[in-house]
Structure formats: structure tokens, C-alpha cells
mmCIF file of C-alpha atoms and ligand atoms in Angstrom:
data_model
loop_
_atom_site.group_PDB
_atom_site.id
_atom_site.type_symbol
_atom_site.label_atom_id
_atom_site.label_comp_id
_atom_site.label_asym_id
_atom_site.label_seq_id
_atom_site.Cartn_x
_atom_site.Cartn_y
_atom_site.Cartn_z
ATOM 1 C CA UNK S 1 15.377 39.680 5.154
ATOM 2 C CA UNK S 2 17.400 37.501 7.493
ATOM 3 C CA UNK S 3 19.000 35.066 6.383
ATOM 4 C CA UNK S 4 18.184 31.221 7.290
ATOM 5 C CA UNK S 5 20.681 29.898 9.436
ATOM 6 C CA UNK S 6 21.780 25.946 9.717
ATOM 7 C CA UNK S 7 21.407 25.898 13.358
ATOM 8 C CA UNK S 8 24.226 24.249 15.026
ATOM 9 C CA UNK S 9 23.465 21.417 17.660
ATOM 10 C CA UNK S 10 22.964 17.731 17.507
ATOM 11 C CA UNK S 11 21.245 16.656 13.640
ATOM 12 C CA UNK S 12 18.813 14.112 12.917
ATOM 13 C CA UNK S 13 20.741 10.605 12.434
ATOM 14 C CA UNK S 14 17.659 9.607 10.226
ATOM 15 C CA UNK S 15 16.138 11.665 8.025
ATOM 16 C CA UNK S 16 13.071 9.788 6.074
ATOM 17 C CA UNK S 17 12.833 12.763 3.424
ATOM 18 C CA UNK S 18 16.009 11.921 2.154
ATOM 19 C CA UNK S 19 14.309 8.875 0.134
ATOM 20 C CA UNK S 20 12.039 10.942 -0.947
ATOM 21 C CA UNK S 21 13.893 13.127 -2.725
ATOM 22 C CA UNK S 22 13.895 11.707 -6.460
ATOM 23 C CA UNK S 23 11.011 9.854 -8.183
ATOM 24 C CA UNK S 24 13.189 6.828 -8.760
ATOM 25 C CA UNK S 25 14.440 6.978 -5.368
ATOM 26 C CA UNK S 26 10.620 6.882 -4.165
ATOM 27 C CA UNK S 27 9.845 4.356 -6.327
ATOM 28 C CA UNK S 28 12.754 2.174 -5.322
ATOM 29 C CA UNK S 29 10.948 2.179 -1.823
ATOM 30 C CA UNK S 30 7.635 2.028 -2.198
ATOM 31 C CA UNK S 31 5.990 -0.555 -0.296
ATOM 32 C CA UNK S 32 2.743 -0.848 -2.655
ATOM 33 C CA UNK S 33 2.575 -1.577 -6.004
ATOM 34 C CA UNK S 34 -0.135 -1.385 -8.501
ATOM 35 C CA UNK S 35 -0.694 -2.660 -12.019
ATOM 36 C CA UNK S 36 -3.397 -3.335 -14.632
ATOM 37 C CA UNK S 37 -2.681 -6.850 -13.598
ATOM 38 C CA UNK S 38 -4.579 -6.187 -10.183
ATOM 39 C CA UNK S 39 -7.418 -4.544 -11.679
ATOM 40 C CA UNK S 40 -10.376 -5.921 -12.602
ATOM 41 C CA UNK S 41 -13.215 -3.874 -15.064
ATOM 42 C CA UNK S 42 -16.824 -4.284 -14.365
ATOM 43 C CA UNK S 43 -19.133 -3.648 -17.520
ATOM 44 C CA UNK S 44 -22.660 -2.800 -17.869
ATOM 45 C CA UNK S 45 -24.285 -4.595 -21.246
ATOM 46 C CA UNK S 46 -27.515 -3.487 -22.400
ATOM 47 C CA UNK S 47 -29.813 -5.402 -24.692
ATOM 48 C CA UNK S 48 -29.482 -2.215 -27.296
ATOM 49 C CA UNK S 49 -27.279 -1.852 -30.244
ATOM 50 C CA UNK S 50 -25.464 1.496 -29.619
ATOM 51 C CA UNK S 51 -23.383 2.119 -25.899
ATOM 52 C CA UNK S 52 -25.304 4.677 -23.973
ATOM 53 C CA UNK S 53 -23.573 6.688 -20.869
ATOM 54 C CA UNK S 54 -24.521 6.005 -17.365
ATOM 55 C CA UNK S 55 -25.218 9.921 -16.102
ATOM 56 C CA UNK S 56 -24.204 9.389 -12.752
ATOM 57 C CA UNK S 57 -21.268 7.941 -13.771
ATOM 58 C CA UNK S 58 -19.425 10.117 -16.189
ATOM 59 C CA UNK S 59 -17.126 7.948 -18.256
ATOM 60 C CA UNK S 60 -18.671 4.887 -17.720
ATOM 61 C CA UNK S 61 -21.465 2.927 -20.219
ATOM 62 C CA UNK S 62 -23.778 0.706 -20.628
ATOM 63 C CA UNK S 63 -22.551 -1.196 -23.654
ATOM 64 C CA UNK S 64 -23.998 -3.930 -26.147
ATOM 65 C CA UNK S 65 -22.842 -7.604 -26.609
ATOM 66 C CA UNK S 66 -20.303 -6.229 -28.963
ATOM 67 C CA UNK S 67 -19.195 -3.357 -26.760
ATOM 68 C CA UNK S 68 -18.480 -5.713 -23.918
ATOM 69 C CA UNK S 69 -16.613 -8.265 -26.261
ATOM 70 C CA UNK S 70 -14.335 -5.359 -27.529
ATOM 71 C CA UNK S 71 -14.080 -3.710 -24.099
ATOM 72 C CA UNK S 72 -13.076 -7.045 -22.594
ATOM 73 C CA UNK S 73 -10.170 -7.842 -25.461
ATOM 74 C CA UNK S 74 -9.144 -4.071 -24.756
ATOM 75 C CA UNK S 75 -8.782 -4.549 -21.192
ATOM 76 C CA UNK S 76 -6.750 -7.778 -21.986
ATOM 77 C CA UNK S 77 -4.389 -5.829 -24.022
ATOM 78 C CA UNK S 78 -3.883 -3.350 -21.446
ATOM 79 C CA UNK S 79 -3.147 -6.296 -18.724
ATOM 80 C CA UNK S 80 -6.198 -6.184 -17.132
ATOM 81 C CA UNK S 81 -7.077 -9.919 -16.506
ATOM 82 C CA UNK S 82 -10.693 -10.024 -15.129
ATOM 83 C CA UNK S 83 -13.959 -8.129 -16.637
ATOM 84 C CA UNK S 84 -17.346 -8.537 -14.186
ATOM 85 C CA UNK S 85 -20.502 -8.279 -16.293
ATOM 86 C CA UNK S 86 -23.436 -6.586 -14.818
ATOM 87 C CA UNK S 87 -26.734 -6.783 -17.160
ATOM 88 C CA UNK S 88 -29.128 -4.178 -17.661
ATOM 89 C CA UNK S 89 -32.576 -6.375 -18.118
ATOM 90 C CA UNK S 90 -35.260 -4.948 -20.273
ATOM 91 C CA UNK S 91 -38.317 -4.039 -17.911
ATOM 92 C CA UNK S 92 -40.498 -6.825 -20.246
ATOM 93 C CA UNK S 93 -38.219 -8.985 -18.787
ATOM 94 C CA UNK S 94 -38.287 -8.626 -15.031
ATOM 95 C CA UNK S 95 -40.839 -10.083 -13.113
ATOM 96 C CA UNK S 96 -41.260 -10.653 -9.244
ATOM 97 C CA UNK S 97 -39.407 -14.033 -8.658
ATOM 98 C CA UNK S 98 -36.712 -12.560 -10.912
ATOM 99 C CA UNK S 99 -37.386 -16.152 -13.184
ATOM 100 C CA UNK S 100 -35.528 -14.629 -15.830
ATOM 101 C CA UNK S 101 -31.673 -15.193 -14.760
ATOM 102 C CA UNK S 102 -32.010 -18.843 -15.049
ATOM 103 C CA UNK S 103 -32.894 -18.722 -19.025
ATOM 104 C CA UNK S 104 -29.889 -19.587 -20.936
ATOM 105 C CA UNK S 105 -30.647 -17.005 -23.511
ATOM 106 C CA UNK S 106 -30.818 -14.217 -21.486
ATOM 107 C CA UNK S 107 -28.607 -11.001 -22.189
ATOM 108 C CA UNK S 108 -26.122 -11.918 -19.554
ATOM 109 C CA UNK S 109 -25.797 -15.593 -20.892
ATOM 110 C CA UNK S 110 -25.472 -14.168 -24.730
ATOM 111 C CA UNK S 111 -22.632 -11.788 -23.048
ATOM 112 C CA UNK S 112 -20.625 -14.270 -21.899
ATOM 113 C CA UNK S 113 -20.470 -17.242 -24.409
ATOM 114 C CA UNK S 114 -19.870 -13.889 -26.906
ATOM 115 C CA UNK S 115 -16.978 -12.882 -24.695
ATOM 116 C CA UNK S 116 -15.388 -16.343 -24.113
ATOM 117 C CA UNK S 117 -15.826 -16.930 -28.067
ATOM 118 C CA UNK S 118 -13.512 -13.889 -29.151
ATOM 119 C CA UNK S 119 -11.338 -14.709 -25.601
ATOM 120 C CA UNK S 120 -11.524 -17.848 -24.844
ATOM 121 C CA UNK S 121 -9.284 -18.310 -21.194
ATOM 122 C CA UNK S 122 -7.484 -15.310 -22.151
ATOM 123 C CA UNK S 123 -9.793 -12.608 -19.896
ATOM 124 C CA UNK S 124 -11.639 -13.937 -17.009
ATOM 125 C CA UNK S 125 -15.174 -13.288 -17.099
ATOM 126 C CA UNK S 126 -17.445 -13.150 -13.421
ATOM 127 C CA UNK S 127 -20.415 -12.655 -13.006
ATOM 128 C CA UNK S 128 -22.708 -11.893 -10.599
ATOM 129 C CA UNK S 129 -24.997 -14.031 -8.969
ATOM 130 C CA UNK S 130 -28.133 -12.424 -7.559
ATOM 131 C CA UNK S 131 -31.596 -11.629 -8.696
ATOM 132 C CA UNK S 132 -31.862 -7.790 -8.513
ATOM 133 C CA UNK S 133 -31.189 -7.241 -12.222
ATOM 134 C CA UNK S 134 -34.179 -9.299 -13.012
ATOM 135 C CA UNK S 135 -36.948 -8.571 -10.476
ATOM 136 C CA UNK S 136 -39.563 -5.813 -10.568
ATOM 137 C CA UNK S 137 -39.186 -4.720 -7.307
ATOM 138 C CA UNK S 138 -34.556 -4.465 -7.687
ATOM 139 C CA UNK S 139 -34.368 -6.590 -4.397
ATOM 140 C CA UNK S 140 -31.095 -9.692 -5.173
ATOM 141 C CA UNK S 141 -34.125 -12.542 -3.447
ATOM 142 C CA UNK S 142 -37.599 -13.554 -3.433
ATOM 143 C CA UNK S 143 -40.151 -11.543 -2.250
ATOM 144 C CA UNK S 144 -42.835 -12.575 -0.028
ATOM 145 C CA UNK S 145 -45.109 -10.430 2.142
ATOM 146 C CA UNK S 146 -42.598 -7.454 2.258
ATOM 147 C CA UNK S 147 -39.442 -9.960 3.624
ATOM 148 C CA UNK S 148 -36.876 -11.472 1.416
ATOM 149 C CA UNK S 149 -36.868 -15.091 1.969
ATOM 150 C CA UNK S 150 -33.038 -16.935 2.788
ATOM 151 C CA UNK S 151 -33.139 -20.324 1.815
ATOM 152 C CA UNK S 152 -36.045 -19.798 -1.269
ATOM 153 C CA UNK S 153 -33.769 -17.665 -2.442
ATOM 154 C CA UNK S 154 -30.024 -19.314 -1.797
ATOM 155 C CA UNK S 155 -31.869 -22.330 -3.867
ATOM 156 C CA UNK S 156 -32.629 -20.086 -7.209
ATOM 157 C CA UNK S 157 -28.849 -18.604 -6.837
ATOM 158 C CA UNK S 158 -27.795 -22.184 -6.850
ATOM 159 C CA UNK S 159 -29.817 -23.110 -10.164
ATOM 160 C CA UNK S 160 -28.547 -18.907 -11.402
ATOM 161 C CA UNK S 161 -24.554 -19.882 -10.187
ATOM 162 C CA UNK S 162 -25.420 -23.667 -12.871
ATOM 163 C CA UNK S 163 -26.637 -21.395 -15.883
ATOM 164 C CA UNK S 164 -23.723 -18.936 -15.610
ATOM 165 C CA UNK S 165 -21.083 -21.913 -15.432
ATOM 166 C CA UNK S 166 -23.100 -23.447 -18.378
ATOM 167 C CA UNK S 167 -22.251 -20.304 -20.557
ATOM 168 C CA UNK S 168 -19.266 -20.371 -19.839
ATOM 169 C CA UNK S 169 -18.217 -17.670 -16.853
ATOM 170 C CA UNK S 170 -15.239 -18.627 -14.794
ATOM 171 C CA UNK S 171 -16.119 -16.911 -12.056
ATOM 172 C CA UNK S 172 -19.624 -16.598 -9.869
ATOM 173 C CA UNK S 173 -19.433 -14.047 -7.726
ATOM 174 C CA UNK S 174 -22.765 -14.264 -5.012
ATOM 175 C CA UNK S 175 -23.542 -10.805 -4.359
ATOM 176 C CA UNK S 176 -27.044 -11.057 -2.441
ATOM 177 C CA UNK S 177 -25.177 -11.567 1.547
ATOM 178 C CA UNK S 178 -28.600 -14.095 1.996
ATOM 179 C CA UNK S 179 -27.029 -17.050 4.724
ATOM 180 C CA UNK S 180 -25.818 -20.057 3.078
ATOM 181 C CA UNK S 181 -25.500 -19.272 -0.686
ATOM 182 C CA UNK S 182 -21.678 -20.020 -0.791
ATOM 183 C CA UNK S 183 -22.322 -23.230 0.294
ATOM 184 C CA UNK S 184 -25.684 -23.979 -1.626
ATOM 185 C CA UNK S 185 -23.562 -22.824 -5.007
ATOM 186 C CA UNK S 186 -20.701 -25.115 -4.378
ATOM 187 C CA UNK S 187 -22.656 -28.148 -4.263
ATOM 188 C CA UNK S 188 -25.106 -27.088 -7.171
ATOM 189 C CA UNK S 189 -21.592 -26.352 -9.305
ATOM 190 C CA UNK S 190 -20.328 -29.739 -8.123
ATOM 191 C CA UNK S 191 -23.282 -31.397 -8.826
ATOM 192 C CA UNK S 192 -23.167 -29.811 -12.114
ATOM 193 C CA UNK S 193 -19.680 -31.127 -13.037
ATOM 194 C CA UNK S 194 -18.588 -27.518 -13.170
ATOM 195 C CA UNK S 195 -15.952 -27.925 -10.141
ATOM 196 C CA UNK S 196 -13.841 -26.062 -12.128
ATOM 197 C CA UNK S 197 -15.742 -23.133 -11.790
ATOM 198 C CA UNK S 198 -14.254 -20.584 -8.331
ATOM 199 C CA UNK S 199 -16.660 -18.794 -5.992
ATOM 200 C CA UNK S 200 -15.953 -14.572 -5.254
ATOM 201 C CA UNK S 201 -18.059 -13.984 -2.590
ATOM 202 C CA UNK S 202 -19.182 -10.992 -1.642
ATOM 203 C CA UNK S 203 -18.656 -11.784 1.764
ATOM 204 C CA UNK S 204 -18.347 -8.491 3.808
ATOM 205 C CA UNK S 205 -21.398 -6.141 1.573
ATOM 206 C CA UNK S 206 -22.353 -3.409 3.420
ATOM 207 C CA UNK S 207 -26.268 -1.832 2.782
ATOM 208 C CA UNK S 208 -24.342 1.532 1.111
ATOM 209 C CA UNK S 209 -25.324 4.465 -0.143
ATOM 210 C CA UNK S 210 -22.495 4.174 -1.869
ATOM 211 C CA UNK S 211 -23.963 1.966 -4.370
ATOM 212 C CA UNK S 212 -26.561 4.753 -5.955
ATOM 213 C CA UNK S 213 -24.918 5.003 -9.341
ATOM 214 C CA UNK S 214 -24.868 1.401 -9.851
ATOM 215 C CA UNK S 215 -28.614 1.105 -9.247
ATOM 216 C CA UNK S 216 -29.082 3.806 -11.927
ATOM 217 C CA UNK S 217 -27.038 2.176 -14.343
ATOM 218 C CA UNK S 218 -29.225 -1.116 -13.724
ATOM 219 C CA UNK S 219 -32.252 1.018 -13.774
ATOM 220 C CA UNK S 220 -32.900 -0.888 -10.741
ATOM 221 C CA UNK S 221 -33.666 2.559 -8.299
ATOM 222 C CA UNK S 222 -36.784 3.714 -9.118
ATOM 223 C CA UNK S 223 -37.832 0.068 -8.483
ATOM 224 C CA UNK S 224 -36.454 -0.266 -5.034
ATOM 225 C CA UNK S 225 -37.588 3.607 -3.888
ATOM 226 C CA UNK S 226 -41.314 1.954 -4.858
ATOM 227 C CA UNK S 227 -40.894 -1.060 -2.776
ATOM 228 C CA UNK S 228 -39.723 1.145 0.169
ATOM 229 C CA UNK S 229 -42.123 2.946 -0.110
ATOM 230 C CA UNK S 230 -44.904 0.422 0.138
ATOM 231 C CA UNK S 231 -42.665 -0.718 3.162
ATOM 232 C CA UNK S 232 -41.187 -3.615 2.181
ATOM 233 C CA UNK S 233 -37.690 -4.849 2.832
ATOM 234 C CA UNK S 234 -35.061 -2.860 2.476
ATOM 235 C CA UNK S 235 -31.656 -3.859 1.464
ATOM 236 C CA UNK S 236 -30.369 -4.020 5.129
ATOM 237 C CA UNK S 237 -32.078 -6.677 6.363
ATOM 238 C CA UNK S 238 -29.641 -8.713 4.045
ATOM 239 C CA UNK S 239 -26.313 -6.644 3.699
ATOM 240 C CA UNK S 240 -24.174 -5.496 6.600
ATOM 241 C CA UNK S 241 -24.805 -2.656 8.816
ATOM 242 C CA UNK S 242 -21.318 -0.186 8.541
ATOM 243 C CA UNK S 243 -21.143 0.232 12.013
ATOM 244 C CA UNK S 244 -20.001 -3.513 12.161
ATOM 245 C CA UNK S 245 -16.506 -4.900 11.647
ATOM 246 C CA UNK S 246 -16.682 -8.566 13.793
ATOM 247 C CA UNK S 247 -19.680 -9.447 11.863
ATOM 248 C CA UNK S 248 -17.662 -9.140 8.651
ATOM 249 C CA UNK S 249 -15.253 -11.681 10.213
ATOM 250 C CA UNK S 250 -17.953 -13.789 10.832
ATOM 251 C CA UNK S 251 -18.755 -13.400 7.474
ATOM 252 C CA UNK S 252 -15.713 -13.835 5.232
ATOM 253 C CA UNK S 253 -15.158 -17.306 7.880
ATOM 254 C CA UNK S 254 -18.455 -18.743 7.055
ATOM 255 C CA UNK S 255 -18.155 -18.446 2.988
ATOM 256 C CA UNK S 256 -14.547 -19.766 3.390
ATOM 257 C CA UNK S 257 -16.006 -23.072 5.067
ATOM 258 C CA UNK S 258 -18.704 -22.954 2.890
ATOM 259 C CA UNK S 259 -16.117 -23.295 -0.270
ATOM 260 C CA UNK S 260 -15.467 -19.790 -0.979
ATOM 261 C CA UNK S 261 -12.066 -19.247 -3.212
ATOM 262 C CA UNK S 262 -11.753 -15.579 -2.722
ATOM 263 C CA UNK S 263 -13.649 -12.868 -0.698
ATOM 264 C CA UNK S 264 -14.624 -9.672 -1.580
ATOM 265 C CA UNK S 265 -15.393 -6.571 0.772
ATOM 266 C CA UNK S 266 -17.779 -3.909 -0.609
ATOM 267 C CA UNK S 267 -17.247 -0.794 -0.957
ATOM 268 C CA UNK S 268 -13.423 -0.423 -0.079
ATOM 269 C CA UNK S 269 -12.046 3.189 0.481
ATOM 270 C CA UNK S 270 -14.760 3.427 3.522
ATOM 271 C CA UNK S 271 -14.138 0.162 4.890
ATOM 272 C CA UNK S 272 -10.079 -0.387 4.542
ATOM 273 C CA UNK S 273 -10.341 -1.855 8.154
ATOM 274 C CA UNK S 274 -12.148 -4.262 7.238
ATOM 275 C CA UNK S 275 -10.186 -5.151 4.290
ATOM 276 C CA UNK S 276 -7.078 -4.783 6.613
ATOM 277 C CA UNK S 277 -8.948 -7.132 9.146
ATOM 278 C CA UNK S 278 -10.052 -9.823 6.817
ATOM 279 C CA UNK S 279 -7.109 -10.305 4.791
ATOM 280 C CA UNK S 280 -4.443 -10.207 8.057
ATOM 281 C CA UNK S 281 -6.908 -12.714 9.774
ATOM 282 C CA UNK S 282 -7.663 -15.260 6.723
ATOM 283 C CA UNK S 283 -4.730 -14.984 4.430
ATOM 284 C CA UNK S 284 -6.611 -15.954 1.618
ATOM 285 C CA UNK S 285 -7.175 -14.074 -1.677
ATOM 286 C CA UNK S 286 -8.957 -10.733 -0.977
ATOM 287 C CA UNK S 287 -10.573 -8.666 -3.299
ATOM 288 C CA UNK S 288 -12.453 -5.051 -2.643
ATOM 289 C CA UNK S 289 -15.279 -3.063 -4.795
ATOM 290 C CA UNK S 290 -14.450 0.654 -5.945
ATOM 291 C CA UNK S 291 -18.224 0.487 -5.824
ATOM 292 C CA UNK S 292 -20.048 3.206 -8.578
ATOM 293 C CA UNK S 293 -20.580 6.048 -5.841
ATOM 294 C CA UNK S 294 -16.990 6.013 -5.171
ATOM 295 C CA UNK S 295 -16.065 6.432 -8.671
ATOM 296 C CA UNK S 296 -18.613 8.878 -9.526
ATOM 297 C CA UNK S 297 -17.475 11.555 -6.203
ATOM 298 C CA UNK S 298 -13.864 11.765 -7.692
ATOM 299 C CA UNK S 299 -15.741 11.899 -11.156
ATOM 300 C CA UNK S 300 -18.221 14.898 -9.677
ATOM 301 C CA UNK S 301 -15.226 16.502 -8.233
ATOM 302 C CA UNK S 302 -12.659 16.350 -10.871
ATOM 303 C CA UNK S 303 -15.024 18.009 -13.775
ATOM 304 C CA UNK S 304 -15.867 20.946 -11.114
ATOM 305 C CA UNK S 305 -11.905 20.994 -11.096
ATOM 306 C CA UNK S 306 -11.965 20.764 -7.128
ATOM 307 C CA UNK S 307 -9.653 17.843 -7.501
ATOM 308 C CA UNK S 308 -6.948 15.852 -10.546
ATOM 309 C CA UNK S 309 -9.408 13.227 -11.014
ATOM 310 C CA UNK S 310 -6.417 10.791 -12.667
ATOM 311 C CA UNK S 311 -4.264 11.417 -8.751
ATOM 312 C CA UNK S 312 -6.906 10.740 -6.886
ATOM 313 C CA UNK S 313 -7.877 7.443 -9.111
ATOM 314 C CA UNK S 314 -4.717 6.241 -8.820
ATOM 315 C CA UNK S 315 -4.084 7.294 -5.071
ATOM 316 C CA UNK S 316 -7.450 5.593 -4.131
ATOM 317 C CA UNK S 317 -6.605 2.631 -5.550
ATOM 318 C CA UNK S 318 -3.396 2.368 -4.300
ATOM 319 C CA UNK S 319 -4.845 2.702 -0.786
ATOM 320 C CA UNK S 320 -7.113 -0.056 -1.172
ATOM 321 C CA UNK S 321 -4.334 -2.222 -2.332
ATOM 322 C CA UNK S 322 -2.209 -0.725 0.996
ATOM 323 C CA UNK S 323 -4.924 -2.218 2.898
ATOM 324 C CA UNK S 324 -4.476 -5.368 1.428
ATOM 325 C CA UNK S 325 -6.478 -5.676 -1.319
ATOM 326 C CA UNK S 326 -5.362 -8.415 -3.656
ATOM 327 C CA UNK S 327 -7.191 -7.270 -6.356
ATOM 328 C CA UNK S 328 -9.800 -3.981 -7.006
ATOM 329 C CA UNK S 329 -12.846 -3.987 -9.078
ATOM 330 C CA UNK S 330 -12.944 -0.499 -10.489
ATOM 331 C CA UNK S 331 -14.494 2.007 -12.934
ATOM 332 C CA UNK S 332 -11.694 3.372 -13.398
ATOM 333 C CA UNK S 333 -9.712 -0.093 -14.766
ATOM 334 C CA UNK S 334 -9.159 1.067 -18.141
ATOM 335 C CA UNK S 335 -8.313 4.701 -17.929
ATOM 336 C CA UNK S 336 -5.614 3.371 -14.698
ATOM 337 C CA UNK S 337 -4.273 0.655 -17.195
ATOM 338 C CA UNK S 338 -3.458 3.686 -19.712
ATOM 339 C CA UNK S 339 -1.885 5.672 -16.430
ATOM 340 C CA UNK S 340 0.326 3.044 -15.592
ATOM 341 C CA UNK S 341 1.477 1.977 -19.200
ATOM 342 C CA UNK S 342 2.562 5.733 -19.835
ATOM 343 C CA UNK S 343 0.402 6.275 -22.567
ATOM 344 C CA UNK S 344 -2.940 9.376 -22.270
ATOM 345 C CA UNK S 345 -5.667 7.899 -21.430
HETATM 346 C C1 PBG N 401 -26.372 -6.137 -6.576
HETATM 347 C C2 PBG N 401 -25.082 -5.432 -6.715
HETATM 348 C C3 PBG N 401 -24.880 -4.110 -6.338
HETATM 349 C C4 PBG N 401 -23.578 -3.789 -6.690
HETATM 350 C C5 PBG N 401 -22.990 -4.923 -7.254
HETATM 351 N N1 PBG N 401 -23.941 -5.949 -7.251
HETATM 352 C C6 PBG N 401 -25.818 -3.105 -5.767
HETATM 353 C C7 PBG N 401 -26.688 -3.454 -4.653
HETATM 354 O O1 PBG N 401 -26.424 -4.332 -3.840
HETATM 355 O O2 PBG N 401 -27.735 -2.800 -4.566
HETATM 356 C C8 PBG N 401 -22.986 -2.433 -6.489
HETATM 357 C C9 PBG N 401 -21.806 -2.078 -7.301
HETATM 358 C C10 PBG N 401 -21.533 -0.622 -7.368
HETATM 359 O O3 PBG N 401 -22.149 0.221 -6.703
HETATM 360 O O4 PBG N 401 -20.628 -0.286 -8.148
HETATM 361 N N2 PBG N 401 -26.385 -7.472 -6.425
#
């Protein structure tokens, strides 16, 4: 074997491996940082006593009003400071209009006065504002004659964004993309004496496929596939085609004027352009969704052992924060939380 010669000549004045060479050294220049602190943990509750796993997304559960309350004081302690509740509504309860999210009692209601009880300011609670948890045919607005009506629609959000303040969420986060609803939840807040309460838009939602998982969690699929096919509306004439990035511009600028206090774009490793985009343009708080089908590939692929499921958690979220994310709402919150503190998961 010949032996590897140091070839003489001219050598590189820079060399960019030599930071590189030591963890510390790498971590002394890294130019992203992640924490707990800008992760935020969405939970499923279910009206049932006993948590109950979500197949499609392998480590994550739908949990009951206690599981939530525990999960969000557990998050806390890890230095998570946000949980975003997602209800799973009992079929009895869902009905076409989707009536249900504006009675105080429901499960999502009972979720959050029995978080803020045990927390109090400590963990900020959001929750979203749409209708698709609570009507029979999964769409996030009214119904009528296969089209989802705008303003109908914007008007129950409005009276949805009043209940949630009521029980005590600080954070309504419009996730339905109908024209308007930023600014017809302001005024209904204001008008409610809840000014105190901030608006996450979803401003930039794409129409995903991304978002499968979720709608199985919700049980909120097999709904939708019926409604499609009896050809009614499907999700994109509401939510954003991909192909578009302007239009998301257009978006995030209209909820801003409209009151919005942060933006959200949804799902985030596809679209980190657009997350670059909005937050370069607008400067203002920007948040993106590890949506549930982005979680559940790594998930899929890590327990074939095709790929370290806890790297590519952490690398994926530390490319959405690259981008410019603010802040992440992910699946994987808790088990990153653990990563980062040093202790197993
Ligand atoms: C519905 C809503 C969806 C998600 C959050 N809120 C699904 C949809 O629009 O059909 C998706 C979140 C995820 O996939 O993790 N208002």
C-alpha cells in the first residue's frame, strides 16, 4: 500500500472542518439553537377514562381530562411552555352545523378550565378554533349544498373563539383558512372583554396530505372520505394549494391587519420557504406545524430501523427553526424535551 502523501503546494487559508472538529467546538458555533422552551405539545383528549394510542401515530394518544392535565404539568416541568388541545368529539355529539363547539360544557371547554385549574398561567393552553371536530361531515365550516360557506362560518368561529376565552384558553388559534376570521375573532374577543386573549393564526395552511394521521386521531376521516364521495367540498377550496408561495404572503399580511399576534405555517419541513419567506418579510412572531404525517414517517421509519428516529426528530426540528421558525408545534415535544435535558426519554 502506498503511502498517503501531504502534497506540497499552496494550502487552504480557511479550512471550515477545523470547527468542526470537537462537539464543543461545534456547539460553540452553531447558528441554531433549540430548546423545550421553543416547543410547543399538541394533545388529543378523549371523552373516555383510560388514554388510548393513536395507530397511525405510534407514541402519541388520545388522553382523558386527567391525562391532558398531567401531560400539560409534565411538559411544564420539562420547559415546554405551550400545550394545543385538539378534542376528539363523541359521534352523539357531532351534528352538521358543528353546534356543539359553542356549549360551554363540551369536552374541550372541561379540558381547559381542568388544565388552567392545576396550572393556572404557568403552561399556555391554545386551542383551536374551527368546526371539524364537531361536524358530521369533518369539514372546519358550514355546509350548504356541497360548498362551505365564508362569512356563515367566520361568524360561528367568532361566537367558538368567545367560549374558548370564557374557559379560560390563552390562546385561539383559527385553523379553518375561511377569509376574514382573524378579523371577525378580534372584534368578537374585544367585544367580549377578553382583549387579553392573542390570536395564532393559521395563516399559511396548506390542503395536505400530510395531515392523515391527525384526521384519524379525530376520527374525523372516514367522515370527510363520505362527503367526497357524495362530491361535496373538499378541503382545498379553503386551505392553500402547495404549489403557491405569494398567496401565503398574501395570507400571513391579511391576518396581521386583521389583528393577528402570531402566524403559523402548516406543515413545516415541506414548506421551509415559506416559513423562510414569511418570517424575513413580516418580522413578527412565526410559528410552524410538525403536522401528524410528518411525525408519523420518521415514526414508520425508525421502528423498520431504516432511520434513528430520536436524530432525525431532533434534526427536523432544528431545520424548521433554521428556517425561522420561532416556535414548532410537535409530536415529538416531550420525548425532544427529555433529548435536550440529557435524560432517556
Ligand atoms: C383542523 C386541523 C387539522 C390539523 C390541525 N387542525 C387538520 C385539517 O385541516 O384537516 C392538522 C394537524 C396535524 O396533522 O397534525 N382544523
Amino acid at each position: 500500500m502506498t503511502e498517503v502523501q501531504r502534497p506540497l503546494g499552496s494550502y487552504p487559508t480557511t479550512r471550515l472542518r477545523r470547527t468542526r472538529q470537537h462537539a464543543w467546538l461545534r456547539a460553540l458555533v452553531a447558528e441554531t439553537r433549540l430548546s423545550a422552551a421553543d416547543l410547543i405539545w399538541p394533545l388529543f383528549v378523549h371523552e373516555k377514562d383510560e388514554a388510548e394510542p393513536v395507530g397511525s401515530m405510534p407514541g402519541v394518544e388520545r388522553l382523558p381530562i386527567s391525562g391532558v392535565v398531567k401531560a400539560a404539568t409534565e411538559g411544564a416541568a420539562l420547559g415546554i411552555p405551550a400545550i394545543a388541545l385538539f378534542p376528539v368529539i363523541d359521534s352523539q355529539h357531532k351534528t352538521a352545523d358543528g353546534g356543539h363547539a359553542l356549549d360551554p360544557e363540551n369536552l374541550t371547554c372541561r379540558a381547559v378550565r381542568a388544565i388552567r385549574a392545576a396550572t393556572g398561567d404557568a403552561v399556555g393552553i391554545i386551542c383551536d378554533v374551527a368546526l371539524d371536530p364537531y361536524t358530521t361531515h369533518g369539514h372546519d365550516g358550514l355546509l350548504e349544498q356541497g360548498r362551505i360557506l365564508n362569512d356563515e362560518t367566520v361568524a360561528v368561529l367568532s361566537q367558538q373563539a368567545v367560549v374558548l376565552a370564557e374557559a379560560g384558553c390563552h390562546v385561539v388559534a383559527p385553523s379553518d383558512m375561511m377569509d376574514g376570521r382573524v378579523g371577525g375573532i378580534r372584534a368578537a374577543l374585544d367585544a367580549a372583554d377578553r382583549d387579553d386573549v392573542s390570536i395564532l393564526a393559521y395563516a399559511a395552511k396548506y390542503a395536505s396530505a400530510f395531515y392523515g394521521p391527525f384526521r384519524d386521531a379525530l376520527g374525523s376521516h372516514a367522515a370527510l372520505d363520505t362527503a367526497k364521495a357524495l362530491g361535496v367540498a373538499d378541503k382545498k377550496t379553503y386551505q392553500m394549494d402547495p404549489a403557491n408561495t405569494a398567496e401565503a404572503l398574501r395570507e400571513v399580511a391579511l391576518d396581521l391587519d386583521e389583528g393577528a399576534d402570531m402566524v403559523m405555517v402548516k406543515p413545516a419541513l415541506p414548506y421551509l420557504d415559506i416559513v423562510q419567506r414569511v418570517k424575513t418579510t413580516f418580522g413578527v412572531p412565526t410559528l410552524a406545524y410538525q403536522v401528524s404525517g410528518e411525525y408519523a414517517m420518521i415514526q414508520a421509519a425508525a421502528a423498520n430501523g431504516w432511520l434513528d428516529g430520536e436524530r432525525a426528530a431532533l434534526e427536523s426540528l432544528v431545520a424548521i427553526r433554521r428556517s425561522g421558525a420561532d416556535a414548532i408545534l410537535s409530536y415529538f415535544a416531550p420525548r425532544v424535551a427529555r433529548l435536550l435535558a440529557g435524560s432517556t426519554p
